[in-house]
Amino acid sequence: MTAATVARWMLPTLAFVVATGALGVTSKLALRSLVWQDLILWVAVAYVAVAIVITRRGVARLHMGPGAPWAALSAALAITSVISLYVALETGEAGTVISVSAAYPAVTLVLSALVLGERISLARVVGMGLVVTGVVILTAL
Amino acid sequence: MVPTLGYVLAVGALGVSSKLALRTLPWQGLLVWMGAGYPIVLVVLLALGDLDVTLVGDTWWAMASASLAVGGLIALYVALGTGEASKVVPVSAAYPVVTLVLSALVLSESLTFARAGGMMLVVCGVVLITAAR
């Protein structure tokens, strides 16, 4: 694999790491004088703007095919998650809230096994154990 | 803690529902659905009287947060489009490190050994979950 090939996925992945990592801090700064509903307003503005650009460019549209219910559920879950995160950041410290929130792959792992029939290997069970232990340490200490 | 667990459950389930949606839709289609969903939330908040559109000093941080939330998600989708998920997802799990460092530098939150250790356990566990077969 060439450096250019690695850079094609590594750079946007690092952009995600920095953006999502900084999100907890900027949200906390905003929540000094705003409430979570105000933050949702701006996230909504941003998503609507992106959706308009995507649809106007013809890249995607509001499909009503077989995947639509799952896409709608995904959107509902994404919005619920953002609201939950902002409510958590209103009272919790950014470092703790974001670290605990990073445990979500453990939930995906269980649901993937239940809904998609994916296999849970011993290594993944150990990974879940590490996640749960980390969350306990973060919340107890 | 309760809303944080709500986040963990919602995003955890999001991975599965997105996977099911992506069987027939492109990732941009999911963004369009989110663009359609947020106005509904705003209408509900307005109806409840919970939304007050006033510009204050910290509104800039709210705008920055919105840009980071959307920009981060798009970056992740672009990465998943060009790289293998088994490599992209473990690297992407490192974001709490950025938060922990920035929260200590910007918000003056304490960076204790226990907090750093707990965060590392979560990150290592996530890497193991996503990288293991």
PDB file of C-alpha atoms in Angstrom:
ATOM      1  CA  MET A   1       0.000   0.000   0.000  1.00  0.00           C
ATOM      2  CA  THR A   2       1.525   3.342  -1.058  1.00  0.00           C
ATOM      3  CA  ALA A   3       1.745   6.448   1.123  1.00  0.00           C
ATOM      4  CA  ALA A   4      -0.728   8.179  -1.165  1.00  0.00           C
ATOM      5  CA  THR A   5      -3.239   5.356  -0.708  1.00  0.00           C
ATOM      6  CA  VAL A   6      -2.874   5.487   3.070  1.00  0.00           C
ATOM      7  CA  ALA A   7      -3.193   9.285   3.047  1.00  0.00           C
ATOM      8  CA  ARG A   8      -6.517   9.034   1.185  1.00  0.00           C
ATOM      9  CA  TRP A   9      -8.216   7.451   4.200  1.00  0.00           C
ATOM     10  CA  MET A  10      -5.848   8.519   6.994  1.00  0.00           C
ATOM     11  CA  LEU A  11      -6.227  12.285   6.464  1.00  0.00           C
ATOM     12  CA  PRO A  12     -10.049  12.334   6.656  1.00  0.00           C
ATOM     13  CA  THR A  13      -9.875   9.903   9.602  1.00  0.00           C
ATOM     14  CA  LEU A  14      -7.537  12.254  11.462  1.00  0.00           C
ATOM     15  CA  ALA A  15      -9.850  15.131  10.525  1.00  0.00           C
ATOM     16  CA  PHE A  16     -12.678  13.169  12.197  1.00  0.00           C
ATOM     17  CA  VAL A  17     -10.523  12.541  15.297  1.00  0.00           C
ATOM     18  CA  VAL A  18      -9.642  16.237  15.667  1.00  0.00           C
ATOM     19  CA  ALA A  19     -13.165  17.493  14.842  1.00  0.00           C
ATOM     20  CA  THR A  20     -14.971  15.062  17.153  1.00  0.00           C
ATOM     21  CA  GLY A  21     -12.347  15.495  19.852  1.00  0.00           C
ATOM     22  CA  ALA A  22     -12.630  19.282  19.722  1.00  0.00           C
ATOM     23  CA  LEU A  23     -16.447  19.098  19.574  1.00  0.00           C
ATOM     24  CA  GLY A  24     -16.679  18.253  23.288  1.00  0.00           C
ATOM     25  CA  VAL A  25     -14.639  21.314  24.222  1.00  0.00           C
ATOM     26  CA  THR A  26     -16.318  23.826  21.888  1.00  0.00           C
ATOM     27  CA  SER A  27     -19.751  22.565  22.990  1.00  0.00           C
ATOM     28  CA  LYS A  28     -18.760  22.980  26.629  1.00  0.00           C
ATOM     29  CA  LEU A  29     -17.620  26.549  25.892  1.00  0.00           C
ATOM     30  CA  ALA A  30     -20.917  27.296  24.124  1.00  0.00           C
ATOM     31  CA  LEU A  31     -22.926  25.814  27.017  1.00  0.00           C
ATOM     32  CA  ARG A  32     -21.478  28.425  29.411  1.00  0.00           C
ATOM     33  CA  SER A  33     -24.222  30.821  28.353  1.00  0.00           C
ATOM     34  CA  LEU A  34     -26.409  28.800  25.967  1.00  0.00           C
ATOM     35  CA  VAL A  35     -28.688  25.793  26.501  1.00  0.00           C
ATOM     36  CA  TRP A  36     -28.503  22.555  24.510  1.00  0.00           C
ATOM     37  CA  GLN A  37     -31.517  23.583  22.421  1.00  0.00           C
ATOM     38  CA  ASP A  38     -29.470  26.520  21.048  1.00  0.00           C
ATOM     39  CA  LEU A  39     -26.702  24.143  19.965  1.00  0.00           C
ATOM     40  CA  ILE A  40     -29.225  21.876  18.248  1.00  0.00           C
ATOM     41  CA  LEU A  41     -30.440  24.887  16.268  1.00  0.00           C
ATOM     42  CA  TRP A  42     -26.961  25.427  14.799  1.00  0.00           C
ATOM     43  CA  VAL A  43     -26.387  21.723  14.149  1.00  0.00           C
ATOM     44  CA  ALA A  44     -29.749  21.708  12.344  1.00  0.00           C
ATOM     45  CA  VAL A  45     -28.705  24.724  10.248  1.00  0.00           C
ATOM     46  CA  ALA A  46     -25.457  22.964   9.330  1.00  0.00           C
ATOM     47  CA  TYR A  47     -27.159  19.673   8.403  1.00  0.00           C
ATOM     48  CA  VAL A  48     -29.880  21.379   6.363  1.00  0.00           C
ATOM     49  CA  ALA A  49     -27.175  23.330   4.487  1.00  0.00           C
ATOM     50  CA  VAL A  50     -25.245  20.119   3.743  1.00  0.00           C
ATOM     51  CA  ALA A  51     -28.457  18.339   2.698  1.00  0.00           C
ATOM     52  CA  ILE A  52     -29.344  21.196   0.320  1.00  0.00           C
ATOM     53  CA  VAL A  53     -25.858  21.115  -1.272  1.00  0.00           C
ATOM     54  CA  ILE A  54     -25.996  17.317  -1.677  1.00  0.00           C
ATOM     55  CA  THR A  55     -29.485  17.301  -3.206  1.00  0.00           C
ATOM     56  CA  ARG A  56     -28.811  20.286  -5.506  1.00  0.00           C
ATOM     57  CA  ARG A  57     -25.669  18.586  -6.819  1.00  0.00           C
ATOM     58  CA  GLY A  58     -27.718  15.476  -7.503  1.00  0.00           C
ATOM     59  CA  VAL A  59     -25.406  13.299  -5.369  1.00  0.00           C
ATOM     60  CA  ALA A  60     -28.320  11.967  -3.317  1.00  0.00           C
ATOM     61  CA  ARG A  61     -31.966  12.656  -2.632  1.00  0.00           C
ATOM     62  CA  LEU A  62     -34.583  11.726  -0.059  1.00  0.00           C
ATOM     63  CA  HIS A  63     -34.877   8.108  -1.243  1.00  0.00           C
ATOM     64  CA  MET A  64     -38.147   6.375  -0.396  1.00  0.00           C
ATOM     65  CA  GLY A  65     -36.913   2.904  -1.312  1.00  0.00           C
ATOM     66  CA  PRO A  66     -36.413  -0.128   0.934  1.00  0.00           C
ATOM     67  CA  GLY A  67     -33.548   1.542   2.830  1.00  0.00           C
ATOM     68  CA  ALA A  68     -35.625   4.608   3.719  1.00  0.00           C
ATOM     69  CA  PRO A  69     -37.004   3.361   7.075  1.00  0.00           C
ATOM     70  CA  TRP A  70     -33.481   2.458   8.222  1.00  0.00           C
ATOM     71  CA  ALA A  71     -32.158   5.808   7.018  1.00  0.00           C
ATOM     72  CA  ALA A  72     -34.953   7.600   8.877  1.00  0.00           C
ATOM     73  CA  LEU A  73     -34.227   5.552  12.022  1.00  0.00           C
ATOM     74  CA  SER A  74     -30.509   6.336  11.634  1.00  0.00           C
ATOM     75  CA  ALA A  75     -31.279  10.047  11.379  1.00  0.00           C
ATOM     76  CA  ALA A  76     -33.487   9.829  14.494  1.00  0.00           C
ATOM     77  CA  LEU A  77     -30.734   8.005  16.399  1.00  0.00           C
ATOM     78  CA  ALA A  78     -28.091  10.494  15.236  1.00  0.00           C
ATOM     79  CA  ILE A  79     -30.225  13.438  16.360  1.00  0.00           C
ATOM     80  CA  THR A  80     -31.021  11.720  19.685  1.00  0.00           C
ATOM     81  CA  SER A  81     -27.328  11.071  20.233  1.00  0.00           C
ATOM     82  CA  VAL A  82     -26.374  14.706  19.614  1.00  0.00           C
ATOM     83  CA  ILE A  83     -29.107  15.926  22.002  1.00  0.00           C
ATOM     84  CA  SER A  84     -27.980  13.384  24.646  1.00  0.00           C
ATOM     85  CA  LEU A  85     -24.375  14.508  24.275  1.00  0.00           C
ATOM     86  CA  TYR A  86     -25.256  18.192  24.718  1.00  0.00           C
ATOM     87  CA  VAL A  87     -27.445  17.446  27.757  1.00  0.00           C
ATOM     88  CA  ALA A  88     -24.561  15.430  29.252  1.00  0.00           C
ATOM     89  CA  LEU A  89     -22.060  18.213  28.560  1.00  0.00           C
ATOM     90  CA  GLU A  90     -24.326  20.735  30.313  1.00  0.00           C
ATOM     91  CA  THR A  91     -23.497  19.085  33.637  1.00  0.00           C
ATOM     92  CA  GLY A  92     -20.525  16.756  33.116  1.00  0.00           C
ATOM     93  CA  GLU A  93     -16.881  17.556  32.410  1.00  0.00           C
ATOM     94  CA  ALA A  94     -15.984  17.340  28.706  1.00  0.00           C
ATOM     95  CA  GLY A  95     -13.051  14.970  29.300  1.00  0.00           C
ATOM     96  CA  THR A  96     -15.203  12.462  31.205  1.00  0.00           C
ATOM     97  CA  VAL A  97     -18.347  12.711  29.053  1.00  0.00           C
ATOM     98  CA  ILE A  98     -16.473  12.254  25.758  1.00  0.00           C
ATOM     99  CA  SER A  99     -14.350   9.405  27.151  1.00  0.00           C
ATOM    100  CA  VAL A 100     -17.439   7.524  28.416  1.00  0.00           C
ATOM    101  CA  SER A 101     -19.336   8.292  25.202  1.00  0.00           C
ATOM    102  CA  ALA A 102     -16.539   6.574  23.253  1.00  0.00           C
ATOM    103  CA  ALA A 103     -17.847   3.255  24.627  1.00  0.00           C
ATOM    104  CA  TYR A 104     -20.604   3.092  21.991  1.00  0.00           C
ATOM    105  CA  PRO A 105     -18.874   0.419  19.814  1.00  0.00           C
ATOM    106  CA  ALA A 106     -19.615  -2.062  22.627  1.00  0.00           C
ATOM    107  CA  VAL A 107     -23.345  -1.450  22.020  1.00  0.00           C
ATOM    108  CA  THR A 108     -22.837  -1.748  18.251  1.00  0.00           C
ATOM    109  CA  LEU A 109     -21.029  -5.047  18.817  1.00  0.00           C
ATOM    110  CA  VAL A 110     -23.942  -6.555  20.763  1.00  0.00           C
ATOM    111  CA  LEU A 111     -26.592  -5.209  18.371  1.00  0.00           C
ATOM    112  CA  SER A 112     -24.579  -6.365  15.328  1.00  0.00           C
ATOM    113  CA  ALA A 113     -24.634  -9.877  16.736  1.00  0.00           C
ATOM    114  CA  LEU A 114     -28.361  -9.724  17.575  1.00  0.00           C
ATOM    115  CA  VAL A 115     -29.645  -7.929  14.448  1.00  0.00           C
ATOM    116  CA  LEU A 116     -27.057  -8.606  11.727  1.00  0.00           C
ATOM    117  CA  GLY A 117     -25.936 -12.027  12.943  1.00  0.00           C
ATOM    118  CA  GLU A 118     -22.277 -10.957  13.116  1.00  0.00           C
ATOM    119  CA  ARG A 119     -19.919 -13.137  15.153  1.00  0.00           C
ATOM    120  CA  ILE A 120     -18.578 -12.006  18.557  1.00  0.00           C
ATOM    121  CA  SER A 121     -15.039 -13.357  18.904  1.00  0.00           C
ATOM    122  CA  LEU A 122     -13.156 -13.778  22.198  1.00  0.00           C
ATOM    123  CA  ALA A 123     -10.918 -10.817  21.294  1.00  0.00           C
ATOM    124  CA  ARG A 124     -13.989  -8.612  20.899  1.00  0.00           C
ATOM    125  CA  VAL A 125     -15.371  -9.773  24.260  1.00  0.00           C
ATOM    126  CA  VAL A 126     -12.014  -8.803  25.820  1.00  0.00           C
ATOM    127  CA  GLY A 127     -12.313  -5.417  24.062  1.00  0.00           C
ATOM    128  CA  MET A 128     -15.786  -4.953  25.558  1.00  0.00           C
ATOM    129  CA  GLY A 129     -14.357  -5.805  28.976  1.00  0.00           C
ATOM    130  CA  LEU A 130     -11.700  -3.105  28.573  1.00  0.00           C
ATOM    131  CA  VAL A 131     -14.341  -0.562  27.518  1.00  0.00           C
ATOM    132  CA  VAL A 132     -16.587  -1.338  30.502  1.00  0.00           C
ATOM    133  CA  THR A 133     -13.603  -1.231  32.902  1.00  0.00           C
ATOM    134  CA  GLY A 134     -12.529   2.129  31.464  1.00  0.00           C
ATOM    135  CA  VAL A 135     -16.041   3.552  31.823  1.00  0.00           C
ATOM    136  CA  VAL A 136     -16.226   2.344  35.450  1.00  0.00           C
ATOM    137  CA  ILE A 137     -12.878   4.011  36.242  1.00  0.00           C
ATOM    138  CA  LEU A 138     -13.922   7.249  34.528  1.00  0.00           C
ATOM    139  CA  THR A 139     -17.198   7.468  36.406  1.00  0.00           C
ATOM    140  CA  ALA A 140     -16.068   6.160  39.799  1.00  0.00           C
ATOM    141  CA  LEU A 141     -12.835   8.164  40.221  1.00  0.00           C
TER     142      LEU A 141
ATOM    143  CA  MET B   1     -24.357   9.919  33.316  1.00  0.00           C
ATOM    144  CA  VAL B   2     -27.884   9.080  32.091  1.00  0.00           C
ATOM    145  CA  PRO B   3     -27.718  11.285  28.952  1.00  0.00           C
ATOM    146  CA  THR B   4     -24.180   9.999  28.265  1.00  0.00           C
ATOM    147  CA  LEU B   5     -25.501   6.425  28.348  1.00  0.00           C
ATOM    148  CA  GLY B   6     -28.358   7.602  26.097  1.00  0.00           C
ATOM    149  CA  TYR B   7     -25.685   8.808  23.673  1.00  0.00           C
ATOM    150  CA  VAL B   8     -23.809   5.478  23.888  1.00  0.00           C
ATOM    151  CA  LEU B   9     -27.009   3.513  23.172  1.00  0.00           C
ATOM    152  CA  ALA B  10     -28.139   5.800  20.343  1.00  0.00           C
ATOM    153  CA  VAL B  11     -24.771   5.889  18.556  1.00  0.00           C
ATOM    154  CA  GLY B  12     -24.277   2.186  19.201  1.00  0.00           C
ATOM    155  CA  ALA B  13     -27.604   1.432  17.504  1.00  0.00           C
ATOM    156  CA  LEU B  14     -26.827   4.003  14.808  1.00  0.00           C
ATOM    157  CA  GLY B  15     -23.975   1.814  13.528  1.00  0.00           C
ATOM    158  CA  VAL B  16     -26.388  -1.058  12.899  1.00  0.00           C
ATOM    159  CA  SER B  17     -29.271   0.960  11.429  1.00  0.00           C
ATOM    160  CA  SER B  18     -26.833   2.842   9.145  1.00  0.00           C
ATOM    161  CA  LYS B  19     -25.386  -0.458   7.971  1.00  0.00           C
ATOM    162  CA  LEU B  20     -28.906  -1.648   7.127  1.00  0.00           C
ATOM    163  CA  ALA B  21     -29.709   1.622   5.305  1.00  0.00           C
ATOM    164  CA  LEU B  22     -26.419   1.568   3.372  1.00  0.00           C
ATOM    165  CA  ARG B  23     -27.408  -1.716   1.749  1.00  0.00           C
ATOM    166  CA  THR B  24     -29.447   0.336  -0.749  1.00  0.00           C
ATOM    167  CA  LEU B  25     -28.538   4.000  -0.071  1.00  0.00           C
ATOM    168  CA  PRO B  26     -25.320   6.021  -0.497  1.00  0.00           C
ATOM    169  CA  TRP B  27     -23.871   7.699   2.622  1.00  0.00           C
ATOM    170  CA  GLN B  28     -24.904  11.095   1.266  1.00  0.00           C
ATOM    171  CA  GLY B  29     -28.481   9.829   1.425  1.00  0.00           C
ATOM    172  CA  LEU B  30     -28.144   9.421   5.197  1.00  0.00           C
ATOM    173  CA  LEU B  31     -27.025  13.058   5.479  1.00  0.00           C
ATOM    174  CA  VAL B  32     -30.103  14.133   3.507  1.00  0.00           C
ATOM    175  CA  TRP B  33     -32.301  12.258   5.992  1.00  0.00           C
ATOM    176  CA  MET B  34     -30.565  14.036   8.864  1.00  0.00           C
ATOM    177  CA  GLY B  35     -31.132  17.336   7.065  1.00  0.00           C
ATOM    178  CA  ALA B  36     -34.822  16.388   6.886  1.00  0.00           C
ATOM    179  CA  GLY B  37     -34.955  15.272  10.517  1.00  0.00           C
ATOM    180  CA  TYR B  38     -33.444  18.304  12.207  1.00  0.00           C
ATOM    181  CA  PRO B  39     -36.136  20.802  11.055  1.00  0.00           C
ATOM    182  CA  ILE B  40     -38.723  18.520  12.699  1.00  0.00           C
ATOM    183  CA  VAL B  41     -36.781  18.747  15.969  1.00  0.00           C
ATOM    184  CA  LEU B  42     -36.623  22.531  15.637  1.00  0.00           C
ATOM    185  CA  VAL B  43     -40.381  22.742  15.060  1.00  0.00           C
ATOM    186  CA  VAL B  44     -40.971  20.635  18.204  1.00  0.00           C
ATOM    187  CA  LEU B  45     -38.589  22.807  20.258  1.00  0.00           C
ATOM    188  CA  LEU B  46     -40.273  25.976  18.961  1.00  0.00           C
ATOM    189  CA  ALA B  47     -43.718  24.545  19.774  1.00  0.00           C
ATOM    190  CA  LEU B  48     -42.539  23.729  23.303  1.00  0.00           C
ATOM    191  CA  GLY B  49     -41.117  27.235  23.677  1.00  0.00           C
ATOM    192  CA  ASP B  50     -37.641  25.797  24.305  1.00  0.00           C
ATOM    193  CA  LEU B  51     -35.920  27.573  21.428  1.00  0.00           C
ATOM    194  CA  ASP B  52     -34.799  31.172  21.672  1.00  0.00           C
ATOM    195  CA  VAL B  53     -32.866  32.438  18.651  1.00  0.00           C
ATOM    196  CA  THR B  54     -30.681  35.129  20.181  1.00  0.00           C
ATOM    197  CA  LEU B  55     -27.056  35.808  19.343  1.00  0.00           C
ATOM    198  CA  VAL B  56     -24.746  36.032  22.357  1.00  0.00           C
ATOM    199  CA  GLY B  57     -20.974  35.782  22.738  1.00  0.00           C
ATOM    200  CA  ASP B  58     -20.924  32.004  23.004  1.00  0.00           C
ATOM    201  CA  THR B  59     -23.067  31.582  19.882  1.00  0.00           C
ATOM    202  CA  TRP B  60     -19.762  31.424  17.962  1.00  0.00           C
ATOM    203  CA  TRP B  61     -18.833  28.324  19.947  1.00  0.00           C
ATOM    204  CA  ALA B  62     -22.227  26.829  19.094  1.00  0.00           C
ATOM    205  CA  MET B  63     -21.570  27.499  15.402  1.00  0.00           C
ATOM    206  CA  ALA B  64     -18.081  25.990  15.719  1.00  0.00           C
ATOM    207  CA  SER B  65     -19.569  22.918  17.432  1.00  0.00           C
ATOM    208  CA  ALA B  66     -22.132  22.495  14.653  1.00  0.00           C
ATOM    209  CA  SER B  67     -19.402  22.766  12.011  1.00  0.00           C
ATOM    210  CA  LEU B  68     -17.237  20.226  13.855  1.00  0.00           C
ATOM    211  CA  ALA B  69     -20.164  17.803  14.274  1.00  0.00           C
ATOM    212  CA  VAL B  70     -21.098  17.870  10.594  1.00  0.00           C
ATOM    213  CA  GLY B  71     -17.507  18.169   9.327  1.00  0.00           C
ATOM    214  CA  GLY B  72     -16.373  15.257  11.482  1.00  0.00           C
ATOM    215  CA  LEU B  73     -19.160  13.019  10.214  1.00  0.00           C
ATOM    216  CA  ILE B  74     -18.435  13.884   6.564  1.00  0.00           C
ATOM    217  CA  ALA B  75     -14.698  13.248   7.128  1.00  0.00           C
ATOM    218  CA  LEU B  76     -15.542   9.837   8.601  1.00  0.00           C
ATOM    219  CA  TYR B  77     -17.762   8.946   5.637  1.00  0.00           C
ATOM    220  CA  VAL B  78     -15.029  10.070   3.185  1.00  0.00           C
ATOM    221  CA  ALA B  79     -12.470   7.947   5.076  1.00  0.00           C
ATOM    222  CA  LEU B  80     -14.794   4.932   5.037  1.00  0.00           C
ATOM    223  CA  GLY B  81     -15.324   5.482   1.324  1.00  0.00           C
ATOM    224  CA  THR B  82     -11.592   5.315   0.537  1.00  0.00           C
ATOM    225  CA  GLY B  83     -10.187   3.072   3.293  1.00  0.00           C
ATOM    226  CA  GLU B  84     -11.114  -0.229   4.891  1.00  0.00           C
ATOM    227  CA  ALA B  85     -13.465   0.076   7.875  1.00  0.00           C
ATOM    228  CA  SER B  86     -11.208  -2.267   9.864  1.00  0.00           C
ATOM    229  CA  LYS B  87      -8.463   0.361   9.659  1.00  0.00           C
ATOM    230  CA  VAL B  88     -10.482   3.579   9.666  1.00  0.00           C
ATOM    231  CA  VAL B  89     -12.654   2.828  12.705  1.00  0.00           C
ATOM    232  CA  PRO B  90      -9.835   1.887  15.146  1.00  0.00           C
ATOM    233  CA  VAL B  91      -7.932   5.087  14.261  1.00  0.00           C
ATOM    234  CA  SER B  92     -11.105   7.155  14.560  1.00  0.00           C
ATOM    235  CA  ALA B  93     -11.594   5.823  18.108  1.00  0.00           C
ATOM    236  CA  ALA B  94      -8.697   8.008  19.279  1.00  0.00           C
ATOM    237  CA  TYR B  95     -10.818  11.185  19.482  1.00  0.00           C
ATOM    238  CA  PRO B  96     -11.219  11.147  23.317  1.00  0.00           C
ATOM    239  CA  VAL B  97      -7.453  11.777  23.505  1.00  0.00           C
ATOM    240  CA  VAL B  98      -7.991  15.096  21.690  1.00  0.00           C
ATOM    241  CA  THR B  99     -10.864  16.000  24.036  1.00  0.00           C
ATOM    242  CA  LEU B 100      -8.901  15.112  27.158  1.00  0.00           C
ATOM    243  CA  VAL B 101      -5.918  17.246  26.098  1.00  0.00           C
ATOM    244  CA  LEU B 102      -8.049  20.180  24.887  1.00  0.00           C
ATOM    245  CA  SER B 103     -10.305  20.112  27.967  1.00  0.00           C
ATOM    246  CA  ALA B 104      -7.195  20.354  30.161  1.00  0.00           C
ATOM    247  CA  LEU B 105      -5.685  23.160  28.061  1.00  0.00           C
ATOM    248  CA  VAL B 106      -8.823  25.192  27.290  1.00  0.00           C
ATOM    249  CA  LEU B 107     -11.287  24.370  30.092  1.00  0.00           C
ATOM    250  CA  SER B 108      -8.685  23.772  32.839  1.00  0.00           C
ATOM    251  CA  GLU B 109     -10.240  20.382  33.636  1.00  0.00           C
ATOM    252  CA  SER B 110      -8.002  18.139  35.723  1.00  0.00           C
ATOM    253  CA  LEU B 111      -5.947  15.610  33.778  1.00  0.00           C
ATOM    254  CA  THR B 112      -5.557  12.918  36.423  1.00  0.00           C
ATOM    255  CA  PHE B 113      -3.810   9.567  36.028  1.00  0.00           C
ATOM    256  CA  ALA B 114      -7.123   7.763  36.658  1.00  0.00           C
ATOM    257  CA  ARG B 115      -8.920   9.779  33.977  1.00  0.00           C
ATOM    258  CA  ALA B 116      -6.149   9.275  31.405  1.00  0.00           C
ATOM    259  CA  GLY B 117      -5.992   5.559  32.307  1.00  0.00           C
ATOM    260  CA  GLY B 118      -9.765   5.119  32.039  1.00  0.00           C
ATOM    261  CA  MET B 119      -9.801   6.886  28.684  1.00  0.00           C
ATOM    262  CA  MET B 120      -6.948   4.708  27.397  1.00  0.00           C
ATOM    263  CA  LEU B 121      -8.814   1.540  28.478  1.00  0.00           C
ATOM    264  CA  VAL B 122     -11.905   2.675  26.553  1.00  0.00           C
ATOM    265  CA  VAL B 123      -9.843   3.521  23.459  1.00  0.00           C
ATOM    266  CA  CYS B 124      -7.871   0.238  23.615  1.00  0.00           C
ATOM    267  CA  GLY B 125     -11.115  -1.711  24.078  1.00  0.00           C
ATOM    268  CA  VAL B 126     -12.720   0.035  21.093  1.00  0.00           C
ATOM    269  CA  VAL B 127      -9.633  -0.633  18.955  1.00  0.00           C
ATOM    270  CA  LEU B 128      -9.763  -4.302  19.956  1.00  0.00           C
ATOM    271  CA  ILE B 129     -13.498  -4.534  19.208  1.00  0.00           C
ATOM    272  CA  THR B 130     -13.151  -2.959  15.781  1.00  0.00           C
ATOM    273  CA  ALA B 131      -9.815  -4.487  14.706  1.00  0.00           C
ATOM    274  CA  ALA B 132     -10.386  -8.065  15.943  1.00  0.00           C
ATOM    275  CA  ARG B 133     -12.024 -10.592  13.647  1.00  0.00           C
TER     276      ARG B 133
END
